[in-house]
Amino acid sequence: MNAGDPLRHRPLENRLALITGAAGAIGAATAALLAQRGARIVAVDRPGTDFAALEKALGGDLAVIEADVTDEASVRAYVAQALTVTGTIDVFFNNAGIGGPVARIADYALEDFRRVMAVNVEGVFLGLKHVLPVMQARGSGSIVNAASASGVTGSPGMWGYNASKHAVVGLTRVAATEAAPHGVRVNCIAPGPIRSKMMGRLDDAIGSEEAKRARGIPARRYGLVSEVAGVVAFLASDDSTYVNGAVHAIDGGLTAI
Ligand SMILES: NC(=O)c1ccc[n+]([C@@H]2O[C@H](COP(=O)([O-])OP(=O)(O)OC[C@H]3O[C@@H](n4cnc5c(N)ncnc54)[C@H](O)[C@@H]3O)[C@@H](O)[C@H]2O)c1
């Protein structure tokens, strides 16, 4: 590829990227970057979502689908709808997730635990269940699951979130072993604290400034959504064709300590 080659700047030209949680902070930033690199975007988010900001950011050039990732019929439907756009799915960012409460175990309600597991684990499992066969039949595709630094370390008080993100790492690894012989890659990202609404809610629960100091991030700052999007774009592209089943820390060195 030479410097004048359009694929150098638009490595995802003609690729179809399906993104769940697409109206959220990381989802929207990733949708914008993948679109900038040439991908057509199908954006999924929960029923009642306002997609206006995302549509504006992408110049209206995207398909939007309202679906609850915890409901199998809805997942089947969003995959079928995505397939009507170009007939295939090249990239799947399995990203929808919720944080849940931060509390001591005695105060952590079982229903909160179940809700977090439903969205973060069952939602990711269902996405894999319905997208992997499409990619495997075609012999190509890249899936990126949203895990977290909480998927590889303990995060105090985040019982459901921590368990759910460890499960996402496990789902990623088992999916990669099933998918690799078919030419499909499944990786996950493990962001540390990223400037976003989700982080804001957590900081409110922990105590904002104190939380930043206590988190002890070697980079001494939270990450940016653009810094997450860049890694997803790399994993979506042909620059990462031998990268499979891996957990990609995006955390300013947090989990290196
Ligand atoms: N923000 C961070 O610091 C951070 C760090 C590590 C990992 N993550 C993970 O990255 C992903 C995106 O996080 P974010 O910061 O953009 O959060 P966000 O809250 O901005 O976005 C999450 C999106 O998921 C959607 N969603 C939630 N439940 C859904 C459901 N049942 N069906 C469909 N959509 C649903 C929400 O509507 C929202 O748009 C999550 O999986 C999160 O756990 C975030």
Coordinates of C-alpha atoms and ligand atoms in Angstrom, one line a residue:
M1 CA 0.0 0.0 0.0
N2 CA 1.6 3.3 -1.0
A3 CA 1.1 6.8 0.6
G4 CA -1.4 7.8 -2.1
D5 CA -3.5 4.7 -1.6
P6 CA -7.0 5.6 -0.4
L7 CA -7.1 2.4 1.7
R8 CA -4.2 3.8 3.8
H9 CA -6.6 6.4 5.2
R10 CA -9.9 4.5 4.8
P11 CA -8.9 1.0 5.8
L12 CA -12.5 0.1 6.6
E13 CA -13.9 1.2 3.2
N14 CA -17.0 -0.8 2.3
R15 CA -17.0 -2.7 5.6
L16 CA -20.2 -2.9 7.6
A17 CA -19.7 -2.2 11.3
L18 CA -22.4 -3.1 13.8
I19 CA -22.1 -1.4 17.2
T20 CA -24.2 -1.9 20.3
G21 CA -24.5 0.8 22.9
A22 CA -23.7 3.1 20.0
A23 CA -25.3 6.2 21.4
G24 CA -23.1 6.0 24.5
A25 CA -19.8 7.7 25.0
I26 CA -17.4 5.0 23.7
G27 CA -19.9 3.7 21.2
A28 CA -20.5 7.1 19.6
A29 CA -16.8 7.9 19.4
T30 CA -16.0 4.6 17.9
A31 CA -18.9 4.9 15.4
A32 CA -17.5 8.3 14.3
L33 CA -13.9 7.0 13.9
L34 CA -15.0 3.8 12.0
A35 CA -17.1 5.9 9.7
Q36 CA -14.2 8.3 9.1
R37 CA -12.2 5.3 8.1
G38 CA -14.7 4.2 5.6
A39 CA -17.1 1.9 7.4
R40 CA -20.9 1.9 7.1
I41 CA -22.4 2.0 10.5
V42 CA -25.4 0.2 12.0
A43 CA -26.0 1.6 15.4
V44 CA -27.9 -0.3 18.1
D45 CA -29.0 1.1 21.4
R46 CA -31.9 0.5 23.8
P47 CA -35.5 1.4 23.1
G48 CA -36.2 5.1 23.6
T49 CA -32.6 6.2 22.8
D50 CA -32.1 9.6 21.3
F51 CA -29.8 9.0 18.3
A52 CA -29.8 12.6 17.2
A53 CA -26.3 13.5 18.4
L54 CA -24.9 10.4 16.8
E55 CA -26.7 11.0 13.5
K56 CA -25.4 14.6 13.5
A57 CA -21.8 13.4 14.2
L58 CA -22.0 11.0 11.3
G59 CA -23.8 13.3 8.9
G60 CA -26.9 11.1 9.1
D61 CA -25.1 8.4 7.2
L62 CA -26.0 5.4 9.4
A63 CA -28.8 3.0 10.2
V64 CA -30.1 3.0 13.7
I65 CA -31.9 0.2 15.5
E66 CA -33.6 0.3 18.9
A67 CA -33.0 -3.0 20.6
D68 CA -32.5 -4.4 24.1
V69 CA -29.4 -6.5 24.0
T70 CA -30.7 -8.8 26.8
D71 CA -33.6 -10.0 24.8
E72 CA -32.8 -12.7 22.3
A73 CA -35.6 -11.9 19.9
S74 CA -34.4 -8.3 19.7
V75 CA -30.8 -9.4 19.2
R76 CA -31.9 -11.8 16.4
A77 CA -33.8 -8.9 14.9
Y78 CA -31.0 -6.3 15.0
V79 CA -28.6 -8.8 13.4
A80 CA -31.2 -9.5 10.6
Q81 CA -31.7 -5.8 10.1
A82 CA -28.0 -5.1 9.9
L83 CA -27.7 -7.8 7.3
T84 CA -30.2 -5.9 5.1
V85 CA -27.8 -3.0 4.7
T86 CA -24.9 -4.7 2.8
G87 CA -25.7 -8.4 3.3
T88 CA -22.9 -9.0 5.8
I89 CA -21.4 -7.8 9.0
D90 CA -17.6 -7.2 8.9
V91 CA -17.1 -5.6 12.3
F92 CA -19.1 -6.1 15.4
F93 CA -18.4 -3.9 18.5
N94 CA -20.3 -5.7 21.2
N95 CA -20.2 -2.7 23.5
A96 CA -23.5 -2.1 25.3
G97 CA -23.0 -2.2 29.1
I98 CA -24.0 -0.7 32.4
G99 CA -22.1 0.0 35.6
G100 CA -24.5 -0.9 38.4
P101 CA -24.1 0.2 42.0
V102 CA -21.0 0.6 44.1
A103 CA -21.7 -0.9 47.5
R104 CA -20.5 -3.2 50.2
I105 CA -21.7 -6.7 49.6
A106 CA -24.3 -6.6 52.4
D107 CA -25.9 -3.7 50.6
Y108 CA -25.6 -4.9 47.0
A109 CA -29.0 -6.1 45.9
L110 CA -29.3 -9.4 44.1
E111 CA -31.6 -7.7 41.5
D112 CA -28.9 -5.2 40.7
F113 CA -26.3 -8.0 40.3
R114 CA -28.7 -9.8 38.0
R115 CA -29.4 -6.7 35.9
V116 CA -25.7 -6.0 35.4
M117 CA -25.0 -9.6 34.5
A118 CA -28.0 -9.6 32.1
V119 CA -26.8 -6.5 30.1
N120 CA -23.0 -7.1 30.3
V121 CA -22.8 -10.8 30.1
E122 CA -26.0 -12.1 28.5
G123 CA -26.1 -9.2 26.1
V124 CA -22.5 -9.9 24.9
F125 CA -23.2 -13.7 24.8
L126 CA -26.3 -13.1 22.6
G127 CA -24.5 -10.8 20.3
L128 CA -21.8 -13.4 19.8
K129 CA -24.4 -16.1 19.4
H130 CA -26.1 -14.3 16.5
V131 CA -23.2 -12.5 14.8
L132 CA -20.5 -15.2 14.9
P133 CA -22.3 -17.7 12.7
V134 CA -22.8 -14.9 10.1
M135 CA -19.1 -14.2 10.0
Q136 CA -18.0 -17.8 10.2
A137 CA -20.2 -18.7 7.2
R138 CA -18.4 -16.0 5.3
G139 CA -14.9 -16.8 6.6
S140 CA -14.1 -13.4 7.8
G141 CA -14.9 -10.7 10.4
S142 CA -13.7 -9.0 13.5
I143 CA -15.5 -8.8 16.8
V144 CA -14.5 -6.6 19.7
N145 CA -16.2 -7.1 23.1
A146 CA -16.2 -4.3 25.7
A147 CA -14.6 -5.7 28.8
S148 CA -12.9 -3.4 31.3
A149 CA -9.9 -3.1 33.6
S150 CA -12.5 -4.4 36.0
G151 CA -12.4 -7.6 34.0
V152 CA -8.8 -8.3 35.0
T153 CA -8.5 -6.8 38.5
G154 CA -10.8 -6.3 41.5
S155 CA -12.8 -3.0 41.7
P156 CA -14.0 -2.4 45.2
G157 CA -17.8 -2.4 45.6
M158 CA -18.5 -3.2 41.9
W159 CA -19.7 -6.7 42.5
G160 CA -21.9 -7.1 39.4
Y161 CA -19.7 -5.0 37.1
N162 CA -16.5 -6.8 38.1
A163 CA -17.9 -10.3 37.7
S164 CA -19.6 -9.3 34.4
K165 CA -16.4 -8.0 32.9
H166 CA -14.4 -11.0 34.0
A167 CA -17.1 -13.0 32.2
V168 CA -16.7 -10.9 29.0
V169 CA -13.0 -11.8 29.0
G170 CA -14.0 -15.5 29.3
L171 CA -16.6 -15.2 26.5
T172 CA -14.0 -13.5 24.3
R173 CA -11.5 -16.3 24.8
V174 CA -13.9 -19.1 24.1
A175 CA -15.4 -17.3 21.1
A176 CA -11.9 -16.8 19.7
T177 CA -11.1 -20.5 19.9
E178 CA -14.4 -21.3 18.1
A179 CA -14.0 -18.6 15.5
A180 CA -10.3 -18.6 14.6
P181 CA -10.4 -21.7 12.4
H182 CA -13.2 -20.0 10.4
G183 CA -11.1 -16.8 9.7
V184 CA -12.9 -14.8 12.3
R185 CA -11.3 -12.8 15.2
V186 CA -12.7 -12.1 18.6
N187 CA -10.9 -9.7 20.9
C188 CA -11.8 -7.6 23.9
I189 CA -10.8 -4.2 25.1
A190 CA -10.2 -3.5 28.8
P191 CA -10.4 0.3 29.3
G192 CA -9.5 1.8 32.6
P193 CA -11.5 4.9 33.7
I194 CA -12.5 6.8 30.6
R195 CA -14.0 10.3 30.8
S196 CA -17.7 9.6 30.3
K197 CA -21.1 9.6 31.9
M198 CA -20.6 6.1 33.2
M199 CA -17.4 7.2 34.9
G200 CA -19.2 10.3 36.2
R201 CA -21.8 8.2 37.8
L202 CA -19.1 6.0 39.4
D203 CA -17.2 9.1 40.7
D204 CA -20.4 10.4 42.2
A205 CA -20.7 7.1 44.1
I206 CA -17.1 7.0 45.2
G207 CA -16.4 10.8 45.6
S208 CA -14.9 12.4 42.5
E209 CA -11.5 14.0 43.2
E210 CA -10.7 11.4 45.8
A211 CA -11.6 8.7 43.3
K212 CA -9.2 10.1 40.7
R213 CA -6.3 10.1 43.2
A214 CA -7.2 6.8 44.7
R215 CA -7.3 5.1 41.3
G216 CA -3.6 5.6 41.0
I217 CA -3.4 5.7 37.3
P218 CA 0.3 5.9 36.2
A219 CA -0.7 8.3 33.4
R220 CA -2.3 10.5 36.0
R221 CA -5.4 11.1 34.0
Y222 CA -8.6 9.4 32.8
G223 CA -8.6 8.1 29.3
L224 CA -10.5 9.7 26.4
V225 CA -13.1 8.0 24.3
S226 CA -11.0 8.7 21.3
E227 CA -8.2 6.6 22.8
V228 CA -10.6 3.7 23.1
A229 CA -12.0 4.1 19.6
G230 CA -8.5 4.1 18.1
V231 CA -7.8 0.6 19.6
V232 CA -11.2 -0.7 18.4
A233 CA -10.5 0.7 14.9
F234 CA -7.1 -1.2 14.9
L235 CA -8.8 -4.4 15.9
A236 CA -11.5 -3.9 13.3
S237 CA -8.9 -3.5 10.5
D238 CA -6.6 -5.7 8.6
D239 CA -3.7 -4.3 10.6
S240 CA -4.6 -6.9 13.3
T241 CA -5.2 -10.0 11.3
Y242 CA -3.2 -12.3 13.6
V243 CA -4.6 -10.8 16.8
N244 CA -7.2 -13.1 18.3
G245 CA -8.5 -13.9 21.7
A246 CA -6.6 -11.1 23.3
V247 CA -7.4 -8.6 26.1
H248 CA -6.3 -5.1 25.2
A249 CA -5.6 -2.8 28.2
I250 CA -6.4 0.8 27.4
D251 CA -5.8 2.2 30.9
G252 CA -2.7 4.5 31.1
G253 CA -0.8 1.7 32.8
L254 CA -3.3 1.0 35.6
T255 CA -3.2 -2.8 35.3
A256 CA 0.6 -2.8 34.8
I257 CA 1.1 -1.8 38.5
Ligands
LIG1 N1 -16.6 4.6 30.6 C1 -15.6 3.9 31.1 O1 -14.8 4.4 31.9 C2 -15.5 2.4 30.8 C3 -14.4 1.7 31.2 C4 -14.2 0.4 30.9 C5 -15.2 -0.2 30.2 N2 -16.3 0.5 29.8 C6 -17.3 -0.3 29.0 O2 -17.4 0.3 27.7 C7 -18.8 0.1 27.3 C8 -19.4 1.5 26.9 O3 -19.3 2.3 28.0 P1 -19.6 3.9 28.0 O4 -18.7 4.5 28.9 O5 -19.7 4.4 26.6 O6 -21.0 3.9 28.7 P2 -22.4 4.7 28.3 O7 -23.3 4.6 29.4 O8 -22.1 6.1 27.8 O9 -22.9 3.8 27.0 C9 -23.4 2.5 27.2 C10 -24.5 2.4 26.2 O10 -25.1 1.1 26.3 C11 -26.5 1.2 26.1 N3 -27.2 0.1 26.8 C12 -27.3 -0.1 28.1 N4 -28.1 -1.2 28.3 C13 -28.6 -1.6 27.1 C14 -29.4 -2.6 26.7 N5 -30.0 -3.4 27.6 N6 -29.7 -2.8 25.4 C15 -29.1 -1.9 24.5 N7 -28.2 -0.9 24.8 C16 -28.0 -0.8 26.1 C17 -26.8 2.6 26.8 O11 -28.1 3.1 26.4 C18 -25.6 3.4 26.4 O12 -25.9 4.2 25.2 C19 -19.5 -0.5 28.4 O13 -19.6 -2.0 28.2 C20 -18.7 -0.2 29.6 O14 -18.8 -1.2 30.6 C21 -16.4 1.8 30.0

